[in-house]
Short mmCIF file of C-alpha atoms in Angstrom, two decimals:
data_model
loop_
_atom_site.label_atom_id
_atom_site.label_comp_id
_atom_site.label_asym_id
_atom_site.label_seq_id
_atom_site.Cartn_x
_atom_site.Cartn_y
_atom_site.Cartn_z
CA UNK A 1 -6.21 -148.42 135.93
CA UNK A 2 -8.49 -146.11 133.91
CA UNK A 3 -5.99 -143.24 134.19
CA UNK A 4 -3.17 -145.51 133.01
CA UNK A 5 -5.18 -146.63 129.97
CA UNK A 6 -6.04 -143.01 129.19
CA UNK A 7 -2.36 -142.12 129.30
CA UNK A 8 -1.44 -145.02 127.01
CA UNK A 9 -4.09 -144.27 124.39
CA UNK A 10 -2.61 -140.88 123.33
CA UNK A 11 0.87 -142.41 123.19
CA UNK A 12 -0.37 -145.27 121.02
CA UNK A 13 -2.27 -142.83 118.82
CA UNK A 14 0.85 -140.71 118.43
CA UNK A 15 2.90 -143.71 117.36
CA UNK A 16 0.22 -144.73 114.87
CA UNK A 17 0.11 -141.21 113.43
CA UNK A 18 3.90 -141.11 113.09
CA UNK A 19 3.87 -144.52 111.39
CA UNK A 20 1.15 -143.40 108.98
CA UNK A 21 3.00 -140.18 108.13
CA UNK A 22 6.21 -142.16 107.55
CA UNK A 23 4.31 -144.48 105.20
CA UNK A 24 2.87 -141.54 103.28
CA UNK A 25 6.25 -139.86 102.97
CA UNK A 26 7.78 -143.05 101.55
CA UNK A 27 4.92 -143.31 99.04
CA UNK A 28 5.34 -139.71 97.84
CA UNK A 29 9.08 -139.43 97.37
CA UNK A 30 10.43 -137.41 94.46
CA UNK A 31 11.52 -140.62 92.74
CA UNK A 32 8.03 -142.12 93.11
CA UNK A 33 6.33 -138.96 91.84
CA UNK A 34 8.59 -138.88 88.78
CA UNK A 35 7.80 -142.53 88.06
CA UNK A 36 4.06 -141.88 88.42
CA UNK A 37 4.22 -138.87 86.08
CA UNK A 38 6.10 -140.85 83.43
CA UNK A 39 3.72 -143.80 83.78
CA UNK A 40 0.76 -141.46 83.26
CA UNK A 41 2.42 -139.88 80.22
CA UNK A 42 3.30 -143.26 78.70
CA UNK A 43 -0.22 -144.66 79.27
CA UNK A 44 -1.81 -141.60 77.66
CA UNK A 45 0.48 -141.73 74.62
CA UNK A 46 -0.03 -145.47 74.21
CA UNK A 47 -3.82 -145.06 74.31
CA UNK A 48 -3.60 -142.26 71.71
CA UNK A 49 -1.53 -144.45 69.39
CA UNK A 50 -3.57 -147.64 69.91
CA UNK A 51 -6.41 -146.85 67.42
CA UNK A 52 -3.81 -146.45 64.65
CA UNK A 53 -2.84 -150.13 64.81
CA UNK A 54 -3.70 -152.27 61.78
CA UNK A 55 -6.62 -154.66 61.45
CA UNK A 56 -8.35 -156.12 64.48
CA UNK A 57 -5.66 -154.77 66.84
CA UNK A 58 -7.40 -151.36 66.78
CA UNK A 59 -10.41 -152.97 68.50
CA UNK A 60 -8.41 -153.58 71.68
CA UNK A 61 -6.90 -150.17 72.52
CA UNK A 62 -7.02 -150.61 76.30
CA UNK A 63 -4.18 -153.11 76.28
CA UNK A 64 -1.72 -150.46 75.01
CA UNK A 65 -1.75 -148.42 78.27
CA UNK A 66 -1.48 -151.70 80.18
CA UNK A 67 1.69 -152.50 78.23
CA UNK A 68 3.05 -149.02 79.05
CA UNK A 69 2.46 -149.61 82.76
CA UNK A 70 4.03 -153.07 82.59
CA UNK A 71 7.28 -151.67 81.18
CA UNK A 72 7.50 -148.71 83.56
CA UNK A 73 10.39 -149.26 85.96
CA UNK A 74 12.60 -147.02 88.07
CA UNK A 75 15.57 -147.38 85.73
CA UNK A 76 15.96 -147.64 81.95
CA UNK A 77 17.59 -151.07 81.86
CA UNK A 78 14.81 -152.41 84.10
CA UNK A 79 12.20 -151.05 81.66
CA UNK A 80 13.81 -152.92 78.77
CA UNK A 81 14.08 -156.11 80.79
CA UNK A 82 10.62 -156.00 82.36
CA UNK A 83 8.87 -155.07 79.11
CA UNK A 84 10.54 -157.78 77.06
CA UNK A 85 9.95 -160.39 79.75
CA UNK A 86 6.25 -159.50 79.82
CA UNK A 87 5.97 -159.87 76.04
CA UNK A 88 7.70 -163.24 76.14
CA UNK A 89 5.32 -164.37 78.89
CA UNK A 90 2.32 -163.14 76.91
CA UNK A 91 3.43 -164.99 73.77
CA UNK A 92 3.91 -168.21 75.75
CA UNK A 93 0.49 -167.77 77.39
CA UNK A 94 -1.24 -167.21 74.05
CA UNK A 95 0.49 -170.29 72.64
CA UNK A 96 -0.63 -172.28 75.68
CA UNK A 97 -4.25 -171.20 75.15
CA UNK A 98 -4.19 -172.24 71.50
CA UNK A 99 -2.67 -175.59 72.47
CA UNK A 100 -5.54 -176.11 74.92
CA UNK A 101 -8.19 -175.23 72.33
CA UNK A 102 -6.59 -177.50 69.72
CA UNK A 103 -7.20 -180.62 71.84
CA UNK A 104 -10.89 -179.89 72.47
CA UNK A 105 -13.27 -177.62 74.33
CA UNK A 106 -11.90 -176.26 77.62
CA UNK A 107 -13.08 -178.12 80.72
CA UNK A 108 -12.28 -177.69 84.42
CA UNK A 109 -9.71 -180.49 84.16
CA UNK A 110 -7.95 -179.22 81.02
CA UNK A 111 -7.92 -175.62 82.28
CA UNK A 112 -6.42 -176.76 85.58
CA UNK A 113 -3.76 -178.82 83.77
CA UNK A 114 -2.79 -176.02 81.41
CA UNK A 115 -2.70 -173.42 84.17
CA UNK A 116 -0.34 -175.71 86.04
CA UNK A 117 1.79 -175.95 82.90
CA UNK A 118 1.75 -172.17 82.67
CA UNK A 119 3.05 -171.84 86.22
CA UNK A 120 5.75 -174.41 85.46
CA UNK A 121 6.80 -172.47 82.35
CA UNK A 122 7.11 -169.41 84.59
CA UNK A 123 10.15 -171.09 86.12
CA UNK A 124 12.09 -170.87 82.87
CA UNK A 125 15.43 -169.05 83.29
CA UNK A 126 15.58 -165.31 82.54
CA UNK A 127 11.81 -164.95 82.14
CA UNK A 128 11.57 -162.89 85.33
CA UNK A 129 8.36 -160.86 85.63
CA UNK A 130 7.03 -162.53 82.47
CA UNK A 131 6.27 -165.65 84.51
CA UNK A 132 3.06 -164.12 85.87
CA UNK A 133 1.82 -163.30 82.39
CA UNK A 134 1.87 -166.85 81.04
CA UNK A 135 -1.23 -168.19 82.84
CA UNK A 136 -2.83 -164.72 82.80
CA UNK A 137 -2.57 -164.40 79.01
CA UNK A 138 -3.80 -167.95 78.50
CA UNK A 139 -6.92 -167.29 80.60
CA UNK A 140 -7.60 -163.97 78.87
CA UNK A 141 -7.49 -165.63 75.46
CA UNK A 142 -9.88 -168.35 76.64
CA UNK A 143 -12.30 -166.09 78.53
CA UNK A 144 -12.22 -162.81 76.58
CA UNK A 145 -11.32 -164.08 73.12
CA UNK A 146 -14.22 -166.50 72.97
CA UNK A 147 -14.87 -167.61 69.40
CA UNK A 148 -12.72 -164.75 68.11
CA UNK A 149 -9.47 -165.96 69.63
CA UNK A 150 -7.29 -165.28 66.58
CA UNK A 151 -8.23 -161.60 66.33
CA UNK A 152 -8.10 -161.11 70.09
CA UNK A 153 -4.66 -162.73 70.42
CA UNK A 154 -3.30 -160.66 67.53
CA UNK A 155 -4.72 -157.42 68.95
CA UNK A 156 -3.67 -158.28 72.50
CA UNK A 157 -0.04 -158.92 71.57
CA UNK A 158 0.21 -155.96 69.20
CA UNK A 159 -1.29 -153.46 71.62
CA UNK A 160 0.76 -154.74 74.56
CA UNK A 161 3.86 -154.48 72.36
CA UNK A 162 2.96 -150.90 71.44
CA UNK A 163 2.48 -150.02 75.09
CA UNK A 164 5.77 -151.63 76.11
CA UNK A 165 7.60 -149.73 73.35
CA UNK A 166 6.03 -146.43 74.41
CA UNK A 167 6.83 -147.07 78.07
CA UNK A 168 10.47 -147.85 77.31
CA UNK A 169 10.76 -144.79 75.06
CA UNK A 170 9.27 -142.47 77.70
CA UNK A 171 11.54 -143.85 80.41
CA UNK A 172 14.56 -143.48 78.12
CA UNK A 173 13.80 -139.96 76.87
CA UNK A 174 12.06 -138.23 79.79
CA UNK A 175 14.51 -137.61 82.62
CA UNK A 176 15.84 -141.17 82.90
CA UNK A 177 16.68 -141.60 86.60
CA UNK A 178 20.15 -141.94 88.05
CA UNK A 179 20.30 -143.17 91.64
CA UNK A 180 23.82 -142.03 92.46
CA UNK A 181 22.89 -139.64 95.27
CA UNK A 182 21.09 -142.29 97.31
CA UNK A 183 24.09 -144.62 97.07
CA UNK A 184 26.57 -141.91 98.08
CA UNK A 185 24.36 -140.81 100.98
CA UNK A 186 23.95 -144.36 102.26
CA UNK A 187 27.71 -144.96 102.19
CA UNK A 188 28.22 -141.81 104.26
CA UNK A 189 25.51 -142.76 106.76
CA UNK A 190 27.00 -146.23 107.22
CA UNK A 191 30.43 -144.73 107.91
CA UNK A 192 28.87 -142.43 110.51
CA UNK A 193 27.00 -145.32 112.14
CA UNK A 194 30.15 -147.45 112.31
CA UNK A 195 32.17 -144.55 113.70
CA UNK A 196 29.53 -143.87 116.32
CA UNK A 197 29.51 -147.52 117.34
CA UNK A 198 33.26 -147.49 117.92
CA UNK A 199 33.24 -144.23 119.87
CA UNK A 200 30.33 -145.46 122.03
CA UNK A 201 32.21 -148.66 122.81
CA UNK A 202 35.31 -146.62 123.62
CA UNK A 203 33.24 -144.54 126.04
CA UNK A 204 31.88 -147.74 127.64
CA UNK A 205 35.41 -148.86 128.42
CA UNK A 206 36.03 -145.71 130.45
CA UNK A 207 32.76 -145.87 132.44
CA UNK A 208 32.15 -147.70 135.67
CA UNK A 209 31.06 -151.23 134.80
CA UNK A 210 28.40 -152.15 134.02
CA UNK A 211 28.09 -148.96 131.91
CA UNK A 212 24.96 -146.83 132.18
CA UNK A 213 24.80 -146.49 128.39
CA UNK A 214 24.30 -149.86 126.71
CA UNK A 215 22.52 -148.98 123.45
CA UNK A 216 25.66 -149.87 121.50
CA UNK A 217 25.42 -153.49 122.66
CA UNK A 218 22.12 -153.94 120.77
CA UNK A 219 23.15 -152.40 117.46
CA UNK A 220 24.80 -155.40 115.82
CA UNK A 221 21.74 -156.38 113.78
CA UNK A 222 21.10 -152.71 112.90
CA UNK A 223 24.61 -152.40 111.47
CA UNK A 224 24.14 -155.57 109.42
CA UNK A 225 20.82 -154.26 108.07
CA UNK A 226 22.39 -150.89 107.25
CA UNK A 227 25.23 -152.57 105.33
CA UNK A 228 22.70 -154.70 103.42
CA UNK A 229 20.71 -151.57 102.52
CA UNK A 230 23.86 -149.83 101.27
CA UNK A 231 24.65 -152.81 99.01
CA UNK A 232 21.12 -152.64 97.58
CA UNK A 233 21.40 -148.89 96.88
CA UNK A 234 24.83 -149.22 95.26
CA UNK A 235 23.47 -151.98 93.02
CA UNK A 236 20.51 -149.74 92.18
CA UNK A 237 22.90 -146.92 91.25
CA UNK A 238 24.83 -149.32 89.03
CA UNK A 239 21.64 -150.52 87.32
CA UNK A 240 20.36 -146.96 86.82
CA UNK A 241 23.34 -145.97 84.65
CA UNK A 242 22.88 -148.84 82.17
CA UNK A 243 21.38 -147.68 78.87
CA UNK A 244 20.92 -144.26 80.46
CA UNK A 245 21.79 -141.31 78.18
CA UNK A 246 22.29 -139.01 81.21
CA UNK A 247 25.25 -141.00 82.54
CA UNK A 248 27.62 -138.98 80.33
CA UNK A 249 26.38 -135.72 81.86
CA UNK A 250 26.59 -137.08 85.40
CA UNK A 251 29.62 -139.37 85.54
CA UNK A 252 30.27 -141.35 88.71
CA UNK A 253 32.80 -144.03 89.53
CA UNK A 254 30.40 -146.78 90.61
CA UNK A 255 33.33 -149.22 90.72
CA UNK A 256 34.77 -147.07 93.53
CA UNK A 257 31.40 -147.25 95.29
CA UNK A 258 31.59 -151.04 95.13
CA UNK A 259 35.14 -151.00 96.53
CA UNK A 260 34.09 -148.69 99.36
CA UNK A 261 31.08 -150.92 100.00
CA UNK A 262 33.23 -154.05 100.27
CA UNK A 263 35.58 -152.23 102.65
CA UNK A 264 32.66 -151.09 104.81
CA UNK A 265 31.20 -154.59 104.86
CA UNK A 266 34.51 -155.86 106.23
CA UNK A 267 34.56 -153.04 108.77
CA UNK A 268 30.98 -153.87 109.77
CA UNK A 269 31.94 -157.51 110.35
CA UNK A 270 34.86 -156.56 112.61
CA UNK A 271 32.81 -154.04 114.58
CA UNK A 272 30.03 -156.59 115.07
CA UNK A 273 32.63 -159.01 116.41
CA UNK A 274 34.02 -156.36 118.77
CA UNK A 275 30.49 -155.53 119.94
CA UNK A 276 29.80 -159.15 120.86
CA UNK A 277 33.17 -159.59 122.55
CA UNK A 278 32.83 -156.44 124.66
CA UNK A 279 29.20 -157.25 125.55
CA UNK A 280 30.26 -160.69 126.77
CA UNK A 281 33.07 -159.19 128.84
CA UNK A 282 30.73 -156.72 130.55
CA UNK A 283 27.50 -158.66 131.04
CA UNK A 284 28.32 -162.40 130.79
CA UNK A 285 29.50 -163.86 134.07
CA UNK A 286 31.04 -167.00 132.60
CA UNK A 287 32.82 -165.34 129.65
CA UNK A 288 36.17 -167.13 129.05
CA UNK A 289 38.02 -163.82 128.61
CA UNK A 290 38.19 -160.40 130.24
CA UNK A 291 39.53 -156.90 129.62
CA UNK A 292 41.98 -156.03 132.41
CA UNK A 293 41.48 -152.60 133.95
CA UNK A 294 44.95 -151.49 132.82
CA UNK A 295 43.97 -152.18 129.18
CA UNK A 296 40.79 -150.09 129.29
CA UNK A 297 42.31 -146.67 128.66
CA UNK A 298 44.54 -147.61 125.67
CA UNK A 299 41.72 -149.69 124.13
CA UNK A 300 39.26 -146.82 124.58
CA UNK A 301 41.70 -144.40 122.94
CA UNK A 302 42.22 -146.74 119.98
CA UNK A 303 38.48 -147.28 119.52
CA UNK A 304 37.66 -143.59 119.78
CA UNK A 305 40.39 -142.58 117.32
CA UNK A 306 39.26 -145.21 114.79
CA UNK A 307 35.62 -144.17 115.23
CA UNK A 308 36.49 -140.53 114.58
CA UNK A 309 38.38 -141.61 111.48
CA UNK A 310 35.38 -143.51 110.10
CA UNK A 311 33.05 -140.59 110.81
CA UNK A 312 35.39 -138.17 109.03
CA UNK A 313 34.94 -140.04 105.73
CA UNK A 314 31.32 -138.90 105.61
CA UNK A 315 32.27 -135.31 104.87
CA UNK A 316 35.75 -134.31 106.03
CA UNK A 317 38.54 -133.20 103.73
CA UNK A 318 41.28 -135.60 102.70
CA UNK A 319 44.00 -133.88 104.74
CA UNK A 320 41.92 -134.25 107.90
CA UNK A 321 41.23 -137.89 107.09
CA UNK A 322 44.93 -138.63 106.67
CA UNK A 323 45.68 -136.92 109.97
CA UNK A 324 43.01 -139.00 111.72
CA UNK A 325 44.28 -142.16 110.01
CA UNK A 326 47.78 -141.51 111.37
CA UNK A 327 46.32 -140.81 114.82
CA UNK A 328 44.30 -144.04 114.71
CA UNK A 329 47.33 -146.11 113.72
CA UNK A 330 49.33 -144.56 116.55
CA UNK A 331 46.56 -145.24 119.06
CA UNK A 332 46.23 -148.89 117.95
CA UNK A 333 50.00 -149.38 118.09
CA UNK A 334 50.08 -147.78 121.55
CA UNK A 335 47.31 -150.13 122.65
CA UNK A 336 49.23 -153.15 121.33
CA UNK A 337 52.36 -152.03 123.17
CA UNK A 338 50.45 -151.50 126.44
CA UNK A 339 48.75 -154.91 126.18
CA UNK A 340 52.04 -156.62 125.36
CA UNK A 341 53.71 -154.99 128.38
CA UNK A 342 50.87 -156.03 130.68
CA UNK A 343 50.89 -159.57 129.25
CA UNK A 344 54.50 -160.03 130.38
CA UNK A 345 53.31 -159.88 133.96
CA UNK A 346 49.94 -161.57 133.43
CA UNK A 347 49.63 -164.33 130.83
CA UNK A 348 45.87 -164.90 131.31
CA UNK A 349 43.70 -164.93 128.16
CA UNK A 350 42.04 -161.55 127.57
CA UNK A 351 39.78 -159.96 124.96
CA UNK A 352 42.16 -157.04 124.50
CA UNK A 353 44.18 -158.75 121.78
CA UNK A 354 41.04 -159.65 119.82
CA UNK A 355 39.75 -156.07 119.96
CA UNK A 356 43.09 -154.62 118.86
CA UNK A 357 43.37 -157.14 116.02
CA UNK A 358 39.92 -156.10 114.78
CA UNK A 359 40.93 -152.43 114.95
CA UNK A 360 44.09 -153.20 113.01
CA UNK A 361 42.06 -154.93 110.30
CA UNK A 362 39.62 -152.02 110.18
CA UNK A 363 42.49 -149.60 109.54
CA UNK A 364 43.71 -151.84 106.73
CA UNK A 365 40.25 -151.75 105.14
CA UNK A 366 39.47 -148.03 105.33
CA UNK A 367 40.62 -145.52 102.76
CA UNK A 368 40.21 -141.77 102.31
CA UNK A 369 36.96 -140.92 100.57
CA UNK A 370 37.19 -140.00 96.90
#
């Protein structure tokens, strides 16, 4: 028992180390480092400008770098939106604090009531990240402003506004990010994953059942998660080009990315369906359908050809893709002909027709990469 525990401890430690290193690598990506550098620059500039503000606002310079941090986002349009939402939330919070003071001295009951109102106001449409600032600003005015609430509120809003403006300007002028590469890479990886799934299922049809390799049967949720991640990255690429001056220097047809994404989502759905059908046929004893042995070879050929086609879109040239598309169509048609011929002698319900129909729909959805 002691030896077994000693063997497990290094393995557990290795997994923990790998997990920690993966977490560190995700925290120190190039994109994150660029955002951190711009946030530092914006905070420093805002703090340098803060003492130049008129009147009592100059007495509250530390809120300017806070405003710069609030508006710092990983795309320009997000900086505009997040900064303006924060200012709206601050203004509502300050107004809420003055409303509380106007009805009498703050008490536990009145503070609780007005904080609840602040949270309710946070549900207003389009206020977004500003919702958190409504009760926060109200409490700051009450607790920090003290008897000097007018000057504090003026300085607070002015300095936060200065910081937001500086943050937006820095994000707009200093290497505004475009997230096109991540979207393109994710589309290619999803095509490869879908192609691999089809070729693995094609190989399973040619093995002795039950197949020795069954990893493909557990990938349905992974494919769905991968497709969801691709959608997120394409949306991020779309958002990154809005109000971005670099988009003219780095043009990309994001509309085509969306079309390719929708096609791949349809392909993912059909491959998930095929995965479940084939898994039932192989491992479920009471499945209401089967794949006759005579159908295995033509189905495997059709799956493999379609999988190779999908994988080719991740980097192959257009001529090769068109050749593989023609080969896939021929393989699917040959499979349909073989199944139809077998069905004349055996009219029992099989899964072969369902698999071939899914392959046919996949071929209708795919297109050569552009």
